[in-house]
PDB file of C-alpha atoms in Angstrom:
ATOM      1  CA  MET A   1       0.000   0.000   0.000  1.00 54.00           C
ATOM      2  CA  ASP A   2       1.428   3.401  -0.850  1.00 72.00           C
ATOM      3  CA  LYS A   3       2.492   5.728   1.954  1.00 76.00           C
ATOM      4  CA  ASN A   4      -0.237   8.349   1.386  1.00 84.00           C
ATOM      5  CA  LEU A   5      -2.985   5.715   1.388  1.00 85.00           C
ATOM      6  CA  THR A   6      -1.542   4.158   4.548  1.00 85.00           C
ATOM      7  CA  GLU A   7      -1.484   7.511   6.349  1.00 88.00           C
ATOM      8  CA  LYS A   8      -5.053   8.371   5.357  1.00 89.00           C
ATOM      9  CA  THR A   9      -6.315   4.907   6.277  1.00 90.00           C
ATOM     10  CA  THR A  10      -4.538   5.111   9.627  1.00 91.00           C
ATOM     11  CA  ALA A  11      -6.099   8.508  10.324  1.00 90.00           C
ATOM     12  CA  LEU A  12      -9.624   7.268   9.569  1.00 90.00           C
ATOM     13  CA  ILE A  13      -9.312   4.065  11.551  1.00 93.00           C
ATOM     14  CA  THR A  14      -7.678   5.631  14.600  1.00 91.00           C
ATOM     15  CA  ARG A  15     -10.368   8.313  14.674  1.00 91.00           C
ATOM     16  CA  ASP A  16     -13.360   6.016  14.221  1.00 91.00           C
ATOM     17  CA  PHE A  17     -12.121   3.225  16.480  1.00 93.00           C
ATOM     18  CA  GLU A  18     -10.584   5.435  19.175  1.00 89.00           C
ATOM     19  CA  ILE A  19      -7.091   4.001  18.803  1.00 91.00           C
ATOM     20  CA  GLU A  20      -4.313   6.122  20.274  1.00 89.00           C
ATOM     21  CA  LEU A  21      -0.963   6.047  18.501  1.00 86.00           C
ATOM     22  CA  GLY A  22       1.018   8.788  20.176  1.00 81.00           C
ATOM     23  CA  ASP A  23       3.890   9.903  17.938  1.00 84.00           C
ATOM     24  CA  LYS A  24       4.212   6.484  16.361  1.00 81.00           C
ATOM     25  CA  LYS A  25       3.364   5.919  12.685  1.00 86.00           C
ATOM     26  CA  PRO A  26       2.396   2.260  12.442  1.00 89.00           C
ATOM     27  CA  SER A  27       2.935   0.029   9.441  1.00 89.00           C
ATOM     28  CA  GLU A  28      -0.128  -1.475   7.801  1.00 90.00           C
ATOM     29  CA  GLN A  29       0.429  -4.732   9.717  1.00 93.00           C
ATOM     30  CA  GLU A  30       0.755  -2.891  13.038  1.00 93.00           C
ATOM     31  CA  LEU A  31      -2.421  -0.933  12.279  1.00 92.00           C
ATOM     32  CA  PHE A  32      -4.204  -4.181  11.444  1.00 95.00           C
ATOM     33  CA  ASP A  33      -3.037  -5.779  14.705  1.00 95.00           C
ATOM     34  CA  MET A  34      -4.206  -2.766  16.746  1.00 94.00           C
ATOM     35  CA  LEU A  35      -7.541  -2.805  14.924  1.00 96.00           C
ATOM     36  CA  CYS A  36      -7.957  -6.541  15.633  1.00 97.00           C
ATOM     37  CA  ASP A  37      -7.405  -5.887  19.336  1.00 96.00           C
ATOM     38  CA  GLN A  38      -9.820  -2.946  19.353  1.00 96.00           C
ATOM     39  CA  VAL A  39     -12.514  -4.904  17.495  1.00 97.00           C
ATOM     40  CA  ALA A  40     -12.131  -7.778  19.990  1.00 97.00           C
ATOM     41  CA  TYR A  41     -12.552  -5.304  22.858  1.00 97.00           C
ATOM     42  CA  MET A  42     -15.609  -3.733  21.209  1.00 97.00           C
ATOM     43  CA  MET A  43     -17.171  -7.133  20.540  1.00 96.00           C
ATOM     44  CA  GLU A  44     -16.846  -7.886  24.239  1.00 97.00           C
ATOM     45  CA  TYR A  45     -17.773  -4.536  25.802  1.00 97.00           C
ATOM     46  CA  ARG A  46     -19.179  -2.145  23.176  1.00 96.00           C
ATOM     47  CA  LEU A  47     -21.001  -4.282  20.641  1.00 94.00           C
ATOM     48  CA  ASP A  48     -23.696  -1.689  19.872  1.00 95.00           C
ATOM     49  CA  PHE A  49     -21.048   0.923  19.115  1.00 95.00           C
ATOM     50  CA  LEU A  50     -19.128  -1.517  16.891  1.00 95.00           C
ATOM     51  CA  LEU A  51     -22.250  -2.443  14.941  1.00 92.00           C
ATOM     52  CA  SER A  52     -23.104   1.227  14.540  1.00 94.00           C
ATOM     53  CA  LEU A  53     -19.627   1.901  13.143  1.00 94.00           C
ATOM     54  CA  MET A  54     -19.903  -1.024  10.737  1.00 93.00           C
ATOM     55  CA  TYR A  55     -23.214   0.392   9.503  1.00 94.00           C
ATOM     56  CA  ARG A  56     -21.775   3.911   9.116  1.00 94.00           C
ATOM     57  CA  LEU A  57     -18.788   2.556   7.223  1.00 93.00           C
ATOM     58  CA  ASP A  58     -21.200   0.790   4.866  1.00 94.00           C
ATOM     59  CA  ILE A  59     -19.605  -2.617   5.221  1.00 95.00           C
ATOM     60  CA  ASP A  60     -21.553  -5.282   3.347  1.00 94.00           C
ATOM     61  CA  GLU A  61     -23.873  -7.215   5.685  1.00 93.00           C
ATOM     62  CA  TYR A  62     -23.298 -10.437   3.782  1.00 95.00           C
ATOM     63  CA  LYS A  63     -19.535 -10.166   4.301  1.00 95.00           C
ATOM     64  CA  ILE A  64     -20.074  -9.461   8.000  1.00 95.00           C
ATOM     65  CA  SER A  65     -22.300 -12.521   8.362  1.00 94.00           C
ATOM     66  CA  GLN A  66     -19.672 -14.662   6.599  1.00 96.00           C
ATOM     67  CA  VAL A  67     -16.960 -13.448   8.977  1.00 95.00           C
ATOM     68  CA  LEU A  68     -19.154 -14.023  12.045  1.00 93.00           C
ATOM     69  CA  SER A  69     -20.235 -17.477  10.902  1.00 94.00           C
ATOM     70  CA  PRO A  70     -19.165 -20.399  13.099  1.00 94.00           C
ATOM     71  CA  LYS A  71     -17.738 -21.937   9.905  1.00 94.00           C
ATOM     72  CA  ALA A  72     -15.332 -19.024   9.378  1.00 93.00           C
ATOM     73  CA  LEU A  73     -11.691 -20.070   9.345  1.00 95.00           C
ATOM     74  CA  ILE A  74     -10.398 -16.991  11.166  1.00 96.00           C
ATOM     75  CA  PRO A  75     -11.468 -15.401  14.469  1.00 96.00           C
ATOM     76  CA  PRO A  76     -14.349 -12.897  14.150  1.00 96.00           C
ATOM     77  CA  ASN A  77     -12.305  -9.912  15.329  1.00 96.00           C
ATOM     78  CA  VAL A  78      -9.645 -10.592  12.678  1.00 97.00           C
ATOM     79  CA  GLY A  79     -12.247 -11.001   9.948  1.00 97.00           C
ATOM     80  CA  LEU A  80     -14.059  -7.807  10.919  1.00 97.00           C
ATOM     81  CA  ALA A  81     -10.771  -5.893  11.136  1.00 97.00           C
ATOM     82  CA  HIS A  82      -9.917  -7.054   7.621  1.00 97.00           C
ATOM     83  CA  LEU A  83     -13.316  -5.890   6.306  1.00 97.00           C
ATOM     84  CA  ILE A  84     -12.913  -2.521   8.042  1.00 97.00           C
ATOM     85  CA  LEU A  85      -9.398  -1.955   6.714  1.00 96.00           C
ATOM     86  CA  GLU A  86     -10.358  -2.887   3.150  1.00 95.00           C
ATOM     87  CA  ARG A  87     -13.479  -0.695   3.243  1.00 95.00           C
ATOM     88  CA  GLN A  88     -11.558   2.320   4.526  1.00 94.00           C
ATOM     89  CA  LYS A  89      -8.914   1.909   1.800  1.00 93.00           C
ATOM     90  CA  LEU A  90     -11.656   1.707  -0.818  1.00 93.00           C
ATOM     91  CA  ARG A  91     -13.330   4.818   0.617  1.00 91.00           C
ATOM     92  CA  ILE A  92     -10.117   6.799   0.289  1.00 91.00           C
ATOM     93  CA  LYS A  93      -9.500   5.600  -3.277  1.00 91.00           C
ATOM     94  CA  ILE A  94     -13.048   6.567  -4.283  1.00 90.00           C
ATOM     95  CA  LYS A  95     -12.713  10.016  -2.708  1.00 87.00           C
ATOM     96  CA  GLU A  96      -9.465  10.578  -4.575  1.00 86.00           C
ATOM     97  CA  ALA A  97     -10.914   9.374  -7.876  1.00 86.00           C
ATOM     98  CA  TYR A  98     -14.196  11.265  -7.620  1.00 86.00           C
ATOM     99  CA  GLY A  99     -13.224  14.161  -5.369  1.00 75.00           C
ATOM    100  CA  LYS A 100     -14.719  17.619  -5.493  1.00 66.00           C
ATOM    101  CA  THR A 101     -14.946  19.081  -8.946  1.00 63.00           C
ATOM    102  CA  LYS A 102     -15.387  22.764  -9.507  1.00 62.00           C
ATOM    103  CA  LEU A 103     -18.541  23.552 -11.418  1.00 60.00           C
ATOM    104  CA  GLU A 104     -17.719  26.133 -14.054  1.00 63.00           C
ATOM    105  CA  ASP A 105     -21.225  27.489 -14.540  1.00 61.00           C
ATOM    106  CA  LEU A 106     -22.047  27.905 -10.835  1.00 59.00           C
ATOM    107  CA  ASP A 107     -22.916  31.435  -9.743  1.00 62.00           C
ATOM    108  CA  GLU A 108     -20.372  32.929  -7.348  1.00 62.00           C
ATOM    109  CA  GLU A 109     -22.959  33.520  -4.607  1.00 59.00           C
ATOM    110  CA  LEU A 110     -23.863  29.818  -4.625  1.00 58.00           C
ATOM    111  CA  GLU A 111     -20.294  28.626  -4.010  1.00 56.00           C
ATOM    112  CA  PHE A 112     -19.274  27.462  -0.557  1.00 54.00           C
TER     113      PHE A 112
END
C-alpha cells in the first residue's frame, strides 16, 4: 500500500475506532493488529457501538455474516478488522478518484 494511502487509512481508523498512537506511525500490519485488538474489545464490551460503526462505514452485511459465521476459518475480530481496513482503503481511493470538482457554470454567490 502506498504511503499516502496508509497515512489516510490510519487517520480514519484511529479516529473512528478510538485508537491512540502517540507519535508512532504504524505500518499497515501494526495498524491491522491494533484494529484486531480494538474490534475484539468492542465485541466484548461495546457491541452496539461496533455495529453502529460497521453500519456507518457501509460494510456489506453479507460479508459481516460470513466473517461471524461459526464456519469461518479466522477469528471474528480478525475477519471484521480485515473488512474494516479494506473498506476504509476503498473509501479513500473513491474520494481521490471522484473528489470535489469545480462547477464552471455555478454562480459565485452559490459557491461554498
